[in-house]
Tab-separated table of C-alpha atoms in Angstrom:
chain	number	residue	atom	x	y	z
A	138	UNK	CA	-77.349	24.288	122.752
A	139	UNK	CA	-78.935	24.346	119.770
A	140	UNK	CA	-81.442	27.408	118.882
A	141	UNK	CA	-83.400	25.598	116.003
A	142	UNK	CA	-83.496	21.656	115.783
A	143	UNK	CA	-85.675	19.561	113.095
A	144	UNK	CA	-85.448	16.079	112.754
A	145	UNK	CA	-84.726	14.241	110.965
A	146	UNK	CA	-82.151	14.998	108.911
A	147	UNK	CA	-82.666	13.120	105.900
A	148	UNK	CA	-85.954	11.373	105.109
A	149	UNK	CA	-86.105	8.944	102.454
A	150	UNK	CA	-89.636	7.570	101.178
A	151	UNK	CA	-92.070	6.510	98.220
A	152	UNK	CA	-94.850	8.045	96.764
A	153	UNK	CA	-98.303	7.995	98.256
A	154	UNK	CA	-96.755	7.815	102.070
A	155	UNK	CA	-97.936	10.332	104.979
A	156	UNK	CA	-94.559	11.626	106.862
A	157	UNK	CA	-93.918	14.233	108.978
A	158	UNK	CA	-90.647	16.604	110.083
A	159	UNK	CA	-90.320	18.068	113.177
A	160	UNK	CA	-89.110	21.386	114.362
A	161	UNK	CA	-87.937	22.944	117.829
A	162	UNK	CA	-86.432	26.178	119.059
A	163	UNK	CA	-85.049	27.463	122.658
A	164	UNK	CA	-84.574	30.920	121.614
A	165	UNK	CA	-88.207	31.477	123.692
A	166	UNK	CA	-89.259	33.154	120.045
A	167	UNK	CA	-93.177	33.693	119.200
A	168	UNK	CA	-93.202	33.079	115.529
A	169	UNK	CA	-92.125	29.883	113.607
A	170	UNK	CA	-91.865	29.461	110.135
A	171	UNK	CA	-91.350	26.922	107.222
A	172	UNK	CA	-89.550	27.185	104.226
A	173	UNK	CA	-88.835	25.276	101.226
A	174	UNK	CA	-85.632	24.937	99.609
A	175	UNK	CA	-85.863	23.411	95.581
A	176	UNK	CA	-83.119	22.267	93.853
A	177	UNK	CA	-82.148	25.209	92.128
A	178	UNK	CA	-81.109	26.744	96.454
A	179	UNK	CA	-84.427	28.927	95.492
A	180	UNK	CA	-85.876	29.264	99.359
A	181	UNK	CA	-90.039	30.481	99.546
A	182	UNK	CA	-92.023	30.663	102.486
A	183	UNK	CA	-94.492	28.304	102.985
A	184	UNK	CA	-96.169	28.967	105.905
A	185	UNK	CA	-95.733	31.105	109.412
A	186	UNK	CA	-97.279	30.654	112.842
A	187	UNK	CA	-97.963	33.286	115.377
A	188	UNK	CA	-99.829	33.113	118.738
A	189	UNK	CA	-102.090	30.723	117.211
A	190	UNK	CA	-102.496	32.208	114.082
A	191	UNK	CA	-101.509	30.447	110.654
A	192	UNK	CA	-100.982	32.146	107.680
A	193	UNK	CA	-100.695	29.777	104.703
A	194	UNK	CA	-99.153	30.777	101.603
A	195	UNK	CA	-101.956	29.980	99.038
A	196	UNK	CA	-98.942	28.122	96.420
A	197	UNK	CA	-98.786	25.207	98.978
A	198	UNK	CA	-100.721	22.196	98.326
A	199	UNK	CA	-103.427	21.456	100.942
A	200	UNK	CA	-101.404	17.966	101.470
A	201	UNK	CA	-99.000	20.127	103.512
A	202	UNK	CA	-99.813	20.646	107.001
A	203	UNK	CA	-98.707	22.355	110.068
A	204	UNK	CA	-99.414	21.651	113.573
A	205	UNK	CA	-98.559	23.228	116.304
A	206	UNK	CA	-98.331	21.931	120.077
A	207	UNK	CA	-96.905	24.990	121.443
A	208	UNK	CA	-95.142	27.851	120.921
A	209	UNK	CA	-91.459	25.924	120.889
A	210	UNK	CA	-92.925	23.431	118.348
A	211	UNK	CA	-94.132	23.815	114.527
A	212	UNK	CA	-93.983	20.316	112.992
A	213	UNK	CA	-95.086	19.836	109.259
A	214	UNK	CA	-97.205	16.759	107.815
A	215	UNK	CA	-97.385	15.557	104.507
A	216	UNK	CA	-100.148	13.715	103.087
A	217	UNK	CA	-99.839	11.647	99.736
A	218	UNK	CA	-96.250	12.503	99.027
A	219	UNK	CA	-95.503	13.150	95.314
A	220	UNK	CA	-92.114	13.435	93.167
A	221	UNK	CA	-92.002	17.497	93.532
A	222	UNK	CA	-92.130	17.063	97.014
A	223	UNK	CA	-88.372	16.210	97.252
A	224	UNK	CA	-86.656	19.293	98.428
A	225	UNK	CA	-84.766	20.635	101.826
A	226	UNK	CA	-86.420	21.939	104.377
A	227	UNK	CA	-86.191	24.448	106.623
A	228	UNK	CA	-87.998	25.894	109.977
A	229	UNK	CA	-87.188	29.156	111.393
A	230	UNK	CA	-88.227	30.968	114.261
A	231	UNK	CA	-88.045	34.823	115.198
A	232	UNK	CA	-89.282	37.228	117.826
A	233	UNK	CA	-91.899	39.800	116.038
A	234	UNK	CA	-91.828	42.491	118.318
A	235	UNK	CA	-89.057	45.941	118.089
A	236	UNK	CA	-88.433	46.266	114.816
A	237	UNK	CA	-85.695	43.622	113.257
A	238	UNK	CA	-87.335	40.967	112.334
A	239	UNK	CA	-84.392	38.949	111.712
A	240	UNK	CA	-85.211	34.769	111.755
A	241	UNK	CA	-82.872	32.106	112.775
A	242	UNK	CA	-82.630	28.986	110.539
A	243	UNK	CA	-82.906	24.964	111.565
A	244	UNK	CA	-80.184	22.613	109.678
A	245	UNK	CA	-82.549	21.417	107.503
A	246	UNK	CA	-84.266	17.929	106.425
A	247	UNK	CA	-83.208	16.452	102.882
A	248	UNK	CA	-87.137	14.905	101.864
A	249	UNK	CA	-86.478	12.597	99.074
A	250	UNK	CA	-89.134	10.915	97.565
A	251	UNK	CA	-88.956	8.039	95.560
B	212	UNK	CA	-95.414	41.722	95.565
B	213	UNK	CA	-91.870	41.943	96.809
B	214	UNK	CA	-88.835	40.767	95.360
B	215	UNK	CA	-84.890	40.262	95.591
B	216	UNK	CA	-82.783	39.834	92.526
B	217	UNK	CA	-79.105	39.457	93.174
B	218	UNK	CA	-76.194	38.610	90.952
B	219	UNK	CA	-76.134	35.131	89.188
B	220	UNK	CA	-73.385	33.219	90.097
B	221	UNK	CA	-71.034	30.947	90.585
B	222	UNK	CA	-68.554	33.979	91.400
B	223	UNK	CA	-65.274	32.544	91.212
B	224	UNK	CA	-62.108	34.584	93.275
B	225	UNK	CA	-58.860	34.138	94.184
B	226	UNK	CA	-57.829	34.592	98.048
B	227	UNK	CA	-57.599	37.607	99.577
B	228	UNK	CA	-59.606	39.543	96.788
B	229	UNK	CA	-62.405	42.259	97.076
B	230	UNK	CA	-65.698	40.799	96.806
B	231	UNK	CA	-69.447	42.576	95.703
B	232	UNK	CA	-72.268	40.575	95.624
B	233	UNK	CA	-75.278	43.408	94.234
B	234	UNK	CA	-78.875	42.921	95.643
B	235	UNK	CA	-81.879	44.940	94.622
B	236	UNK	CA	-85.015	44.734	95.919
B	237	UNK	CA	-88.666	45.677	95.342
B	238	UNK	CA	-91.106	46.115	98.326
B	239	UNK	CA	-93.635	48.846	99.574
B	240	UNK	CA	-92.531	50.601	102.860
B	241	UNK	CA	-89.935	50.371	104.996
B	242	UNK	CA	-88.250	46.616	104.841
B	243	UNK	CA	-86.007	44.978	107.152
B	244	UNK	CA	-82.801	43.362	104.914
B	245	UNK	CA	-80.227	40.527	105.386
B	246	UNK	CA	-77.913	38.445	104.492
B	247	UNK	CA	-77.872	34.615	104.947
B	248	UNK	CA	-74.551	32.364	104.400
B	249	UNK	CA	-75.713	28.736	103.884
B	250	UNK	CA	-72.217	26.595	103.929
B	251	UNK	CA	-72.562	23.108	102.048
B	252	UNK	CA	-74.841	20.756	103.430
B	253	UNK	CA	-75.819	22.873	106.511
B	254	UNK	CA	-78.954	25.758	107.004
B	255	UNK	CA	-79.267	28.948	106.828
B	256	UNK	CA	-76.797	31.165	109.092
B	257	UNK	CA	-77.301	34.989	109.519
B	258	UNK	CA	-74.791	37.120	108.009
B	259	UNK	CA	-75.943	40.595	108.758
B	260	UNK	CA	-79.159	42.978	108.645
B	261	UNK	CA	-80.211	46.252	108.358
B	262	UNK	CA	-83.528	47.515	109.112
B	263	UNK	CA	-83.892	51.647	108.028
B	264	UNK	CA	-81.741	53.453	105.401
B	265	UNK	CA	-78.648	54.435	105.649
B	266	UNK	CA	-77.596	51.841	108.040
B	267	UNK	CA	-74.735	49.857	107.782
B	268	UNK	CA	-74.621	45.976	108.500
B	269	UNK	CA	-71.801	44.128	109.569
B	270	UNK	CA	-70.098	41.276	110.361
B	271	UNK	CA	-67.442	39.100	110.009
B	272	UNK	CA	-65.304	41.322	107.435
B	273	UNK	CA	-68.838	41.507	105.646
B	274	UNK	CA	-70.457	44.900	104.895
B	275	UNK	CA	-73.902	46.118	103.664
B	276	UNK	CA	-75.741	49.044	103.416
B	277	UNK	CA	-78.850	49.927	103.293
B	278	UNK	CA	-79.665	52.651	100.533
B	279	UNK	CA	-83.488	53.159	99.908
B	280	UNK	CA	-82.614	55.629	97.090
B	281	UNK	CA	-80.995	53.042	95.307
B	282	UNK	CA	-83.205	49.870	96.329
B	283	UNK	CA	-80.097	48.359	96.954
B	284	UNK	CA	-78.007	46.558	99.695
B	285	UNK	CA	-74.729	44.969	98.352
B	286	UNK	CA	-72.485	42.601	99.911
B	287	UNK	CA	-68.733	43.341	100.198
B	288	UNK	CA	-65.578	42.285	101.641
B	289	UNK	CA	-61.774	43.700	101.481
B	290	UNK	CA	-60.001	40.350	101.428
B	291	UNK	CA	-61.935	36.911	100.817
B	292	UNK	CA	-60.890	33.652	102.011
B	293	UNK	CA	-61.321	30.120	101.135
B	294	UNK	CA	-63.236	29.902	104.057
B	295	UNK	CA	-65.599	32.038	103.102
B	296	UNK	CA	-66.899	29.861	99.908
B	297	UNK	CA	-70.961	29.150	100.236
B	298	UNK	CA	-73.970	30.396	99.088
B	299	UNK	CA	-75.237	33.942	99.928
B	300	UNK	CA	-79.107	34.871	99.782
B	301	UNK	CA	-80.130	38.958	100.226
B	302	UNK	CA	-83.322	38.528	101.885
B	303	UNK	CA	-86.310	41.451	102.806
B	304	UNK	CA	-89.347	41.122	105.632
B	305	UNK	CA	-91.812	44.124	106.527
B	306	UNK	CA	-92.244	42.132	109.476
B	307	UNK	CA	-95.315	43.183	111.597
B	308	UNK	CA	-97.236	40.096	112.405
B	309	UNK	CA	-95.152	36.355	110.993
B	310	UNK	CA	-94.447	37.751	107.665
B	311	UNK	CA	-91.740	35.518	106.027
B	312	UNK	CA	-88.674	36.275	104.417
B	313	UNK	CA	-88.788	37.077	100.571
B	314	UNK	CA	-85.244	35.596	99.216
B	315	UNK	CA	-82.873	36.180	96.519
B	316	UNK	CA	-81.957	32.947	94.130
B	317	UNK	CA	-78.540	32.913	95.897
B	318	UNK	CA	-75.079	33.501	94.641
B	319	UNK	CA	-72.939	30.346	95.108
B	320	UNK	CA	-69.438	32.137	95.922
B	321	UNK	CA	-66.014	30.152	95.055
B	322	UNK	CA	-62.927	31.209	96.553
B	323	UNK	CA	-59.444	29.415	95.099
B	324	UNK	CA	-56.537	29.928	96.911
């Protein structure tokens, strides 16, 4: 079974269009997360999600959004994409209680944007 | 805020050698640390973590440990393998709440036989 799934893998689209990626987990985990991967393998948080509470990490343009349905789910929406946009990303999810804090990664979509 | 620098690569080795891959970080507190193995074209797996000082990660043939006098927490193995050729991020969280994971830029790790 697999812990953290996002689809798809690969997105391919033009400038101006809306699209969205979205993520699942099993691991019954409380806090999702996205991150952003550039082309230089440089990963940065974009934003987390716990028990209804978003934190949003102030760098991201307000294009970007995440929704959540539940706590399994954390899908991201992009308004207006642009060039810069193109990048991998990733979701994670982790379990923020004890003390290890340790998140577990989704394969990744490829966002190119043409 | 808090950071990670670790080594620039590409590291180049031949099979079976020793390998160190140095990671320093800066952060307030007491941070959890890791390491992440992303193999080409796939996501992040992880490696292995540490969470106080003096504590010793490990996994796979893969060691780390944690030394707050030192800010450090390097990566090393006896005896590489081809196998073994990816990317390697040192990564820190505080935790407490959904705080993220502050990466290193990655050290792209080539093993020739």
């Amino acid at each position: 079974d697999t812990a953290v799934s996002q689809t798809p893998k690969y997105l391919v689209t033009q400038m101006g269009n809306d699209k969205s990626i979205k993520c699942e987990q099993n691991l019954g985990h409380d806090t999702m997360y996205w991150y952003k991967q550039d082309s230089k393998k440089f990963l940065k948080i974009m934003f987390s999600y716990n028990n209804k509470e978003l934190i949003i990490n102030e760098t991201v343009p307000n294009r970007f959004s995440p929704k959540s349905p539940d706590k399994a789910h954390l899908n991201l929406h992009i308004n207006s994409l642009e060039l810069g946009d193109s990048a991998v990303y990733f979701c994670a999810s982790s379990q923020n209680s004890g003390r290890t804090y340790e998140q577990y990664f989704g394969p990744g979509t490829r966002l190119t944007v043409t | 805020g808090d950071s990670v620098t670790q080594m620039e690569g590409p590291v180049t080795l031949s099979e079976e050698a020793f390998l160190t891959i140095n990671c320093t970080y800066t952060a307030t507190g007491y941070p959890s640390l890791f390491w992440y193995v992303q193999y080409p074209g796939e996501g992040l797996q992880l490696l292995l973590k540490a969470t106080k000082a003096d504590d010793k990660g490990s996994n796979k043939g893969f060691e780390a440990t944690y030394r707050k006098e030192t800010t450090s927490f390097h990566l090393e193995k006896g005896s590489v393998q081809v196998s073994d050729s990816a990317v390697y991020f040192c990564a820190l969280t505080k935790g407490g709440g959904a705080d993220g994971l502050t990466f290193g830029k990655g050290t792209h790790l080539i093993i020739q036989p």
